[in-house]
Amino acid sequence: MQQIKKVFVVGSGLMGGGIAQVSAVAGYEVVMHDISDERTDLGMAAIKKSLERFLSKEKITQEQFDGALARLKTTTKLEDAADADLCVEAVFENIDVKREAFGTLDKLCPAHTILASNTSAIPISSIAAATQRPENVVGTHFFSPVPMMRLCEIITGVQTSEETLGAAEAWAKSVGKTTVRVLKDHAGFIANRIFLPMIMEAISLLEVGVASPDDIDTTMKLGFNHPMGPLELADMIGIDVLRNAVTAVYNDTQDHKFSPPPLMKRMVAAGLFGQKSKKGFYDYTTGEKVSYWKL
Ligand SMILES: NC(=O)c1ccc[n+]([C@@H]2O[C@H](COP(=O)([O-])OP(=O)(O)OC[C@H]3O[C@@H](n4cnc5c(N)ncnc54)[C@H](O)[C@@H]3O)[C@@H](O)[C@H]2O)c1
């Protein structure tokens, strides 16, 4: 199986930063890329803060902390991917931006380089089609926050080779993740295929007045041992982010399970995105989560 030594991460936001961090801690040489120095600086600052938290909780040693930072470099030049064994893309969830990045990486990187995408919903095969090496293109879908969440879905495109899947799996395991294999390039993969309908159903129940947000969340927490209820979780992820994700799956499948409920669309239109806009299914303006939804 192919040896991965150098990892190039495209996009130094929430997910790209997390992927760069876990790779550096695991001993890989990592270069993290973004479109400007401001973005890579923000990404590095977030990684340092996260590593400091791990160090203060004794989850990593001082040696691991120093080693990870020493192995991490940043760049704004995609050309620096030219000696990478694995490129992991975590740019905006936009097919044109991703296809452009893959097309350029394909021209710059040697034949053995694996090109992976962290997309949540875009078919891997349509990203792979921007390259001349679809057999080396794979989905590696991490979860947020990457350093904490243990899962990575490994997604096969229609032409992905077994060798590429195996190498991506081995790398994800080596950075501390448990992998599951998504055997078909199926919109929503495994996780969002199950998760998104649950969130949509919780919103629909609220919309038709079956129960309050508190009671819907309490039901799933106490009845099914979920650590968070679906509506508070939706507020944390962002109602707009979830609406985009569910719409992408709906567009691909035309399956009504993935059709965003009218209430969700109205909330996005009204700027009620959840925690980041201080109001969603709950009100966070006082710094505490307060139920304000009147049925
Ligand atoms: N946020 C999540 O919970 C989550 C979970 C799983 C998967 N994802 C997926 O991961 C990807 C990244 O999401 P995120 O939450 O980290 O987004 P983000 O907005 O935090 O970061 C995206 C970064 O990509 C950079 N970027 C944009 N275009 C670029 C380009 N052409 N070249 C280099 N960098 C570029 C941006 O400047 C930004 O820093 C998306 O595809 C998203 O769907 C996100």
Tab-separated table of C-alpha atoms and ligand atoms in Angstrom:
chain	number	residue	atom	x	y	z
A	1	MET	CA	0.000	0.000	0.000
A	2	GLN	CA	1.105	3.525	-0.727
A	3	GLN	CA	3.196	5.249	1.965
A	4	ILE	CA	1.864	8.664	2.969
A	5	LYS	CA	4.475	10.979	4.470
A	6	LYS	CA	3.506	14.470	3.384
A	7	VAL	CA	-0.055	15.770	3.673
A	8	PHE	CA	-1.237	18.937	1.946
A	9	VAL	CA	-4.504	20.391	3.275
A	10	VAL	CA	-6.410	22.821	1.044
A	11	GLY	CA	-8.505	25.223	3.149
A	12	SER	CA	-7.494	26.208	6.670
A	13	GLY	CA	-10.976	26.800	8.096
A	14	LEU	CA	-12.757	24.780	10.753
A	15	MET	CA	-12.339	21.385	9.070
A	16	GLY	CA	-9.069	21.915	7.187
A	17	GLY	CA	-7.419	23.217	10.373
A	18	GLY	CA	-8.670	20.183	12.310
A	19	ILE	CA	-7.434	17.757	9.649
A	20	ALA	CA	-4.030	19.501	9.546
A	21	GLN	CA	-3.845	19.363	13.349
A	22	VAL	CA	-4.575	15.646	13.758
A	23	SER	CA	-2.209	14.811	10.884
A	24	ALA	CA	0.643	16.824	12.426
A	25	VAL	CA	0.077	15.272	15.862
A	26	ALA	CA	0.198	11.827	14.227
A	27	GLY	CA	3.651	12.598	12.811
A	28	TYR	CA	2.965	13.641	9.207
A	29	GLU	CA	4.670	16.592	7.537
A	30	VAL	CA	1.746	18.933	6.906
A	31	VAL	CA	1.314	21.997	4.726
A	32	MET	CA	-1.937	23.889	5.205
A	33	HIS	CA	-3.083	26.084	2.332
A	34	ASP	CA	-5.603	28.914	1.987
A	35	ILE	CA	-6.282	31.863	-0.280
A	36	SER	CA	-4.607	34.479	1.932
A	37	ASP	CA	-2.107	34.826	4.780
A	38	GLU	CA	-4.922	36.168	6.983
A	39	ARG	CA	-6.823	32.887	6.531
A	40	THR	CA	-3.820	30.649	7.175
A	41	ASP	CA	-2.923	32.773	10.241
A	42	LEU	CA	-6.449	32.328	11.584
A	43	GLY	CA	-6.195	28.592	10.926
A	44	MET	CA	-2.837	28.317	12.715
A	45	ALA	CA	-4.112	30.353	15.684
A	46	ALA	CA	-7.075	27.977	16.062
A	47	ILE	CA	-4.763	24.944	15.883
A	48	LYS	CA	-2.414	26.387	18.530
A	49	LYS	CA	-5.343	27.121	20.844
A	50	SER	CA	-6.699	23.613	20.411
A	51	LEU	CA	-3.288	21.991	20.967
A	52	GLU	CA	-2.790	24.109	24.112
A	53	ARG	CA	-6.098	22.800	25.452
A	54	PHE	CA	-5.022	19.202	24.744
A	55	LEU	CA	-1.682	19.887	26.463
A	56	SER	CA	-3.251	21.471	29.558
A	57	LYS	CA	-5.582	18.455	29.880
A	58	GLU	CA	-2.581	16.126	29.450
A	59	LYS	CA	-4.134	14.541	26.363
A	60	ILE	CA	-0.842	15.189	24.536
A	61	THR	CA	2.715	15.576	25.833
A	62	GLN	CA	4.913	18.678	25.487
A	63	GLU	CA	6.962	16.685	22.974
A	64	GLN	CA	3.875	15.958	20.847
A	65	PHE	CA	2.828	19.612	21.097
A	66	ASP	CA	6.237	20.892	19.961
A	67	GLY	CA	6.571	18.199	17.293
A	68	ALA	CA	3.115	18.905	15.813
A	69	LEU	CA	3.810	22.634	15.517
A	70	ALA	CA	7.255	21.990	14.031
A	71	ARG	CA	5.755	19.711	11.370
A	72	LEU	CA	3.038	22.212	10.379
A	73	LYS	CA	3.652	24.812	7.699
A	74	THR	CA	1.311	27.134	5.850
A	75	THR	CA	1.209	28.436	2.299
A	76	THR	CA	-0.953	30.384	-0.127
A	77	LYS	CA	0.595	28.606	-3.136
A	78	LEU	CA	-1.036	25.444	-4.426
A	79	GLU	CA	2.300	24.675	-6.155
A	80	ASP	CA	3.585	23.612	-2.726
A	81	ALA	CA	1.445	20.485	-3.129
A	82	ALA	CA	3.891	19.253	-5.763
A	83	ASP	CA	5.616	16.796	-3.391
A	84	ALA	CA	2.566	15.743	-1.368
A	85	ASP	CA	1.501	12.108	-1.094
A	86	LEU	CA	-1.998	13.053	-0.007
A	87	CYS	CA	-3.965	16.265	-0.610
A	88	VAL	CA	-7.074	16.750	1.488
A	89	GLU	CA	-9.464	19.424	0.306
A	90	ALA	CA	-11.651	21.265	2.840
A	91	VAL	CA	-12.641	24.460	1.003
A	92	PHE	CA	-16.154	25.925	0.840
A	93	GLU	CA	-18.947	23.471	0.015
A	94	ASN	CA	-19.199	24.618	-3.590
A	95	ILE	CA	-18.733	22.225	-6.488
A	96	ASP	CA	-17.058	24.783	-8.772
A	97	VAL	CA	-14.495	25.799	-6.134
A	98	LYS	CA	-13.762	22.141	-5.371
A	99	ARG	CA	-13.502	21.107	-9.028
A	100	GLU	CA	-11.122	23.965	-9.729
A	101	ALA	CA	-8.897	22.995	-6.792
A	102	PHE	CA	-8.871	19.320	-7.886
A	103	GLY	CA	-8.130	20.199	-11.516
A	104	THR	CA	-5.117	22.299	-10.446
A	105	LEU	CA	-3.847	19.734	-7.928
A	106	ASP	CA	-4.125	17.034	-10.593
A	107	LYS	CA	-1.767	18.986	-12.856
A	108	LEU	CA	0.688	19.817	-10.047
A	109	CYS	CA	0.978	16.538	-8.157
A	110	PRO	CA	2.884	13.380	-9.087
A	111	ALA	CA	0.913	10.389	-10.361
A	112	HIS	CA	0.882	8.583	-7.001
A	113	THR	CA	-0.703	11.466	-5.044
A	114	ILE	CA	-4.138	10.754	-3.594
A	115	LEU	CA	-6.659	13.596	-3.802
A	116	ALA	CA	-9.271	13.491	-1.022
A	117	SER	CA	-12.301	15.681	-0.380
A	118	ASN	CA	-13.966	16.426	2.932
A	119	THR	CA	-17.242	17.324	1.220
A	120	SER	CA	-20.412	16.653	3.204
A	121	ALA	CA	-22.725	16.258	0.247
A	122	ILE	CA	-21.138	16.743	-3.185
A	123	PRO	CA	-20.750	13.450	-5.119
A	124	ILE	CA	-17.086	12.358	-5.101
A	125	SER	CA	-17.397	11.217	-8.722
A	126	SER	CA	-18.258	14.717	-9.922
A	127	ILE	CA	-15.211	16.150	-8.123
A	128	ALA	CA	-13.032	13.306	-9.494
A	129	ALA	CA	-14.201	14.126	-13.025
A	130	ALA	CA	-12.198	17.377	-12.840
A	131	THR	CA	-9.007	15.255	-12.776
A	132	GLN	CA	-7.219	12.747	-15.013
A	133	ARG	CA	-6.844	10.392	-12.030
A	134	PRO	CA	-10.360	9.507	-10.807
A	135	GLU	CA	-8.989	6.217	-9.410
A	136	ASN	CA	-6.890	8.286	-6.955
A	137	VAL	CA	-9.798	10.455	-5.761
A	138	VAL	CA	-11.646	9.580	-2.560
A	139	GLY	CA	-13.974	11.114	0.025
A	140	THR	CA	-12.679	11.477	3.579
A	141	HIS	CA	-15.570	12.942	5.535
A	142	PHE	CA	-14.484	14.052	8.999
A	143	PHE	CA	-16.792	15.410	11.683
A	144	SER	CA	-16.584	18.635	13.639
A	145	PRO	CA	-14.594	19.326	15.769
A	146	VAL	CA	-12.095	17.055	13.983
A	147	PRO	CA	-9.670	16.592	16.918
A	148	MET	CA	-12.556	15.383	19.142
A	149	MET	CA	-14.854	13.410	16.837
A	150	ARG	CA	-13.770	9.852	16.190
A	151	LEU	CA	-15.451	9.065	12.888
A	152	CYS	CA	-14.263	9.396	9.309
A	153	GLU	CA	-16.459	8.188	6.448
A	154	ILE	CA	-14.358	6.897	3.537
A	155	ILE	CA	-16.335	7.346	0.338
A	156	THR	CA	-15.714	5.630	-2.956
A	157	GLY	CA	-16.375	7.436	-6.211
A	158	VAL	CA	-17.475	5.305	-9.145
A	159	GLN	CA	-13.841	4.913	-10.298
A	160	THR	CA	-11.923	5.024	-6.986
A	161	SER	CA	-9.388	2.177	-6.763
A	162	GLU	CA	-9.231	-0.293	-3.905
A	163	GLU	CA	-5.637	0.819	-3.304
A	164	THR	CA	-6.719	4.457	-2.859
A	165	LEU	CA	-9.524	3.457	-0.495
A	166	GLY	CA	-7.114	1.349	1.553
A	167	ALA	CA	-4.500	4.121	1.739
A	168	ALA	CA	-7.106	6.732	2.751
A	169	GLU	CA	-8.466	4.380	5.388
A	170	ALA	CA	-5.000	3.650	6.782
A	171	TRP	CA	-4.193	7.373	6.972
A	172	ALA	CA	-7.527	8.230	8.699
A	173	LYS	CA	-6.905	5.440	11.228
A	174	SER	CA	-3.360	6.668	11.821
A	175	VAL	CA	-4.701	10.121	12.772
A	176	GLY	CA	-6.893	8.476	15.415
A	177	LYS	CA	-10.188	7.933	13.599
A	178	THR	CA	-12.443	4.944	13.227
A	179	THR	CA	-13.385	4.587	9.593
A	180	VAL	CA	-16.531	3.359	7.930
A	181	ARG	CA	-16.637	2.643	4.238
A	182	VAL	CA	-19.349	4.161	2.082
A	183	LEU	CA	-19.531	1.628	-0.749
A	184	LYS	CA	-21.507	3.801	-3.164
A	185	ASP	CA	-21.225	7.480	-4.043
A	186	HIS	CA	-24.608	8.046	-2.461
A	187	ALA	CA	-25.755	11.573	-1.538
A	188	GLY	CA	-25.511	12.147	2.218
A	189	PHE	CA	-23.239	9.092	2.594
A	190	ILE	CA	-24.219	7.172	5.756
A	191	ALA	CA	-24.213	9.759	8.519
A	192	ASN	CA	-26.219	12.567	6.935
A	193	ARG	CA	-28.579	10.089	5.307
A	194	ILE	CA	-29.712	9.099	8.805
A	195	PHE	CA	-29.083	12.334	10.676
A	196	LEU	CA	-30.722	14.895	8.373
A	197	PRO	CA	-34.203	13.279	8.228
A	198	MET	CA	-34.238	13.179	12.044
A	199	ILE	CA	-33.549	16.922	12.225
A	200	MET	CA	-36.155	17.647	9.520
A	201	GLU	CA	-38.747	15.577	11.385
A	202	ALA	CA	-38.023	17.432	14.650
A	203	ILE	CA	-38.551	20.762	12.843
A	204	SER	CA	-41.774	19.477	11.242
A	205	LEU	CA	-43.107	18.387	14.640
A	206	LEU	CA	-42.470	21.873	15.971
A	207	GLU	CA	-43.980	23.433	12.864
A	208	VAL	CA	-47.294	21.588	13.200
A	209	GLY	CA	-47.400	22.302	16.947
A	210	VAL	CA	-46.993	18.760	18.277
A	211	ALA	CA	-44.519	19.797	20.994
A	212	SER	CA	-42.250	22.600	22.200
A	213	PRO	CA	-38.510	22.675	21.333
A	214	ASP	CA	-37.697	21.739	24.936
A	215	ASP	CA	-40.004	18.725	24.866
A	216	ILE	CA	-38.755	17.567	21.456
A	217	ASP	CA	-35.142	17.788	22.662
A	218	THR	CA	-35.917	16.182	26.030
A	219	THR	CA	-37.601	13.271	24.226
A	220	MET	CA	-34.490	12.414	22.235
A	221	LYS	CA	-32.122	12.987	25.167
A	222	LEU	CA	-33.973	10.952	27.754
A	223	GLY	CA	-35.746	8.500	25.473
A	224	PHE	CA	-32.777	7.653	23.258
A	225	ASN	CA	-29.759	8.828	25.275
A	226	HIS	CA	-28.746	11.396	22.652
A	227	PRO	CA	-26.291	13.854	24.270
A	228	MET	CA	-28.119	16.778	22.622
A	229	GLY	CA	-31.648	17.195	21.326
A	230	PRO	CA	-32.132	17.644	17.550
A	231	LEU	CA	-33.202	21.306	17.771
A	232	GLU	CA	-30.404	22.462	20.081
A	233	LEU	CA	-27.995	20.536	17.863
A	234	ALA	CA	-29.442	22.271	14.775
A	235	ASP	CA	-28.848	25.615	16.520
A	236	MET	CA	-25.246	24.614	17.199
A	237	ILE	CA	-24.510	23.456	13.629
A	238	GLY	CA	-26.365	26.395	12.017
A	239	ILE	CA	-29.859	26.246	10.512
A	240	ASP	CA	-28.457	27.724	7.262
A	241	VAL	CA	-25.695	25.108	7.062
A	242	LEU	CA	-28.231	22.306	7.606
A	243	ARG	CA	-30.638	23.800	5.059
A	244	ASN	CA	-27.833	23.815	2.462
A	245	ALA	CA	-26.834	20.242	3.299
A	246	VAL	CA	-30.365	18.871	3.170
A	247	THR	CA	-31.129	20.769	-0.035
A	248	ALA	CA	-28.026	19.286	-1.687
A	249	VAL	CA	-29.206	15.759	-0.811
A	250	TYR	CA	-32.745	16.599	-1.943
A	251	ASN	CA	-31.488	17.938	-5.292
A	252	ASP	CA	-29.570	14.721	-5.877
A	253	THR	CA	-32.277	12.283	-4.737
A	254	GLN	CA	-35.624	14.116	-5.085
A	255	ASP	CA	-36.531	12.194	-1.927
A	256	HIS	CA	-39.073	14.156	0.149
A	257	LYS	CA	-37.340	13.048	3.383
A	258	PHE	CA	-34.694	15.622	2.484
A	259	SER	CA	-37.042	18.442	1.588
A	260	PRO	CA	-36.443	21.317	4.051
A	261	PRO	CA	-39.648	22.094	6.021
A	262	PRO	CA	-41.140	25.578	5.320
A	263	LEU	CA	-40.319	26.677	8.888
A	264	MET	CA	-36.635	25.980	8.258
A	265	LYS	CA	-36.660	28.058	5.058
A	266	ARG	CA	-38.431	30.941	6.828
A	267	MET	CA	-35.956	30.854	9.711
A	268	VAL	CA	-33.021	31.082	7.293
A	269	ALA	CA	-34.728	33.945	5.428
A	270	ALA	CA	-35.252	35.728	8.759
A	271	GLY	CA	-31.604	35.311	9.800
A	272	LEU	CA	-32.471	32.909	12.636
A	273	PHE	CA	-29.427	30.661	12.124
A	274	GLY	CA	-29.054	29.392	15.703
A	275	GLN	CA	-26.174	30.077	18.086
A	276	LYS	CA	-24.111	32.115	15.622
A	277	SER	CA	-26.911	34.677	15.120
A	278	LYS	CA	-27.976	34.366	18.791
A	279	LYS	CA	-31.450	33.126	17.847
A	280	GLY	CA	-32.715	29.934	16.314
A	281	PHE	CA	-34.919	27.353	17.984
A	282	TYR	CA	-33.659	28.897	21.237
A	283	ASP	CA	-32.610	32.413	22.250
A	284	TYR	CA	-28.941	32.888	23.218
A	285	THR	CA	-28.898	36.691	23.532
A	286	THR	CA	-28.326	36.595	27.308
A	287	GLY	CA	-25.416	34.150	26.934
A	288	GLU	CA	-27.622	31.306	28.164
A	289	LYS	CA	-29.841	29.024	26.127
A	290	VAL	CA	-33.414	30.146	26.768
A	291	SER	CA	-36.578	28.647	25.358
A	292	TYR	CA	-38.750	31.373	23.866
A	293	TRP	CA	-40.798	29.525	21.283
A	294	LYS	CA	-44.517	30.010	21.996
A	295	LEU	CA	-46.874	27.371	20.628
B	1	LIG	N1	-18.300	22.442	9.394
B	1	LIG	C1	-18.641	21.170	9.522
B	1	LIG	O1	-19.234	20.753	10.532
B	1	LIG	C2	-18.313	20.188	8.445
B	1	LIG	C3	-18.372	18.810	8.735
B	1	LIG	C4	-18.024	17.906	7.730
B	1	LIG	C5	-17.635	18.355	6.479
B	1	LIG	N2	-17.602	19.704	6.227
B	1	LIG	C6	-17.151	20.127	4.890
B	1	LIG	O2	-15.798	20.549	4.979
B	1	LIG	C7	-15.541	21.586	4.027
B	1	LIG	C8	-14.975	22.809	4.733
B	1	LIG	O3	-15.913	23.249	5.690
B	1	LIG	P1	-15.499	24.241	6.879
B	1	LIG	O4	-16.610	24.173	7.866
B	1	LIG	O5	-14.107	23.965	7.312
B	1	LIG	O6	-15.536	25.641	6.121
B	1	LIG	P2	-14.817	27.012	6.547
B	1	LIG	O7	-15.632	28.085	5.930
B	1	LIG	O8	-14.543	27.045	8.018
B	1	LIG	O9	-13.399	26.924	5.812
B	1	LIG	C9	-13.244	26.919	4.416
B	1	LIG	C10	-11.872	27.493	4.109
B	1	LIG	O10	-11.596	27.259	2.738
B	1	LIG	C11	-10.904	28.402	2.248
B	1	LIG	N3	-11.010	28.421	0.802
B	1	LIG	C12	-12.069	28.768	0.033
B	1	LIG	N4	-11.749	28.628	-1.268
B	1	LIG	C13	-10.464	28.188	-1.327
B	1	LIG	C14	-9.577	27.859	-2.373
B	1	LIG	N5	-9.955	27.938	-3.645
B	1	LIG	N6	-8.337	27.436	-2.052
B	1	LIG	C15	-7.950	27.331	-0.762
B	1	LIG	N7	-8.763	27.627	0.283
B	1	LIG	C16	-10.001	28.053	-0.009
B	1	LIG	C17	-11.591	29.565	2.923
B	1	LIG	O11	-10.787	30.731	2.869
B	1	LIG	C18	-11.791	29.023	4.336
B	1	LIG	O12	-10.689	29.319	5.182
B	1	LIG	C19	-16.864	21.826	3.297
B	1	LIG	O13	-16.897	21.047	2.127
B	1	LIG	C20	-17.899	21.321	4.303
B	1	LIG	O14	-19.094	20.913	3.702
B	1	LIG	C21	-17.906	20.624	7.179
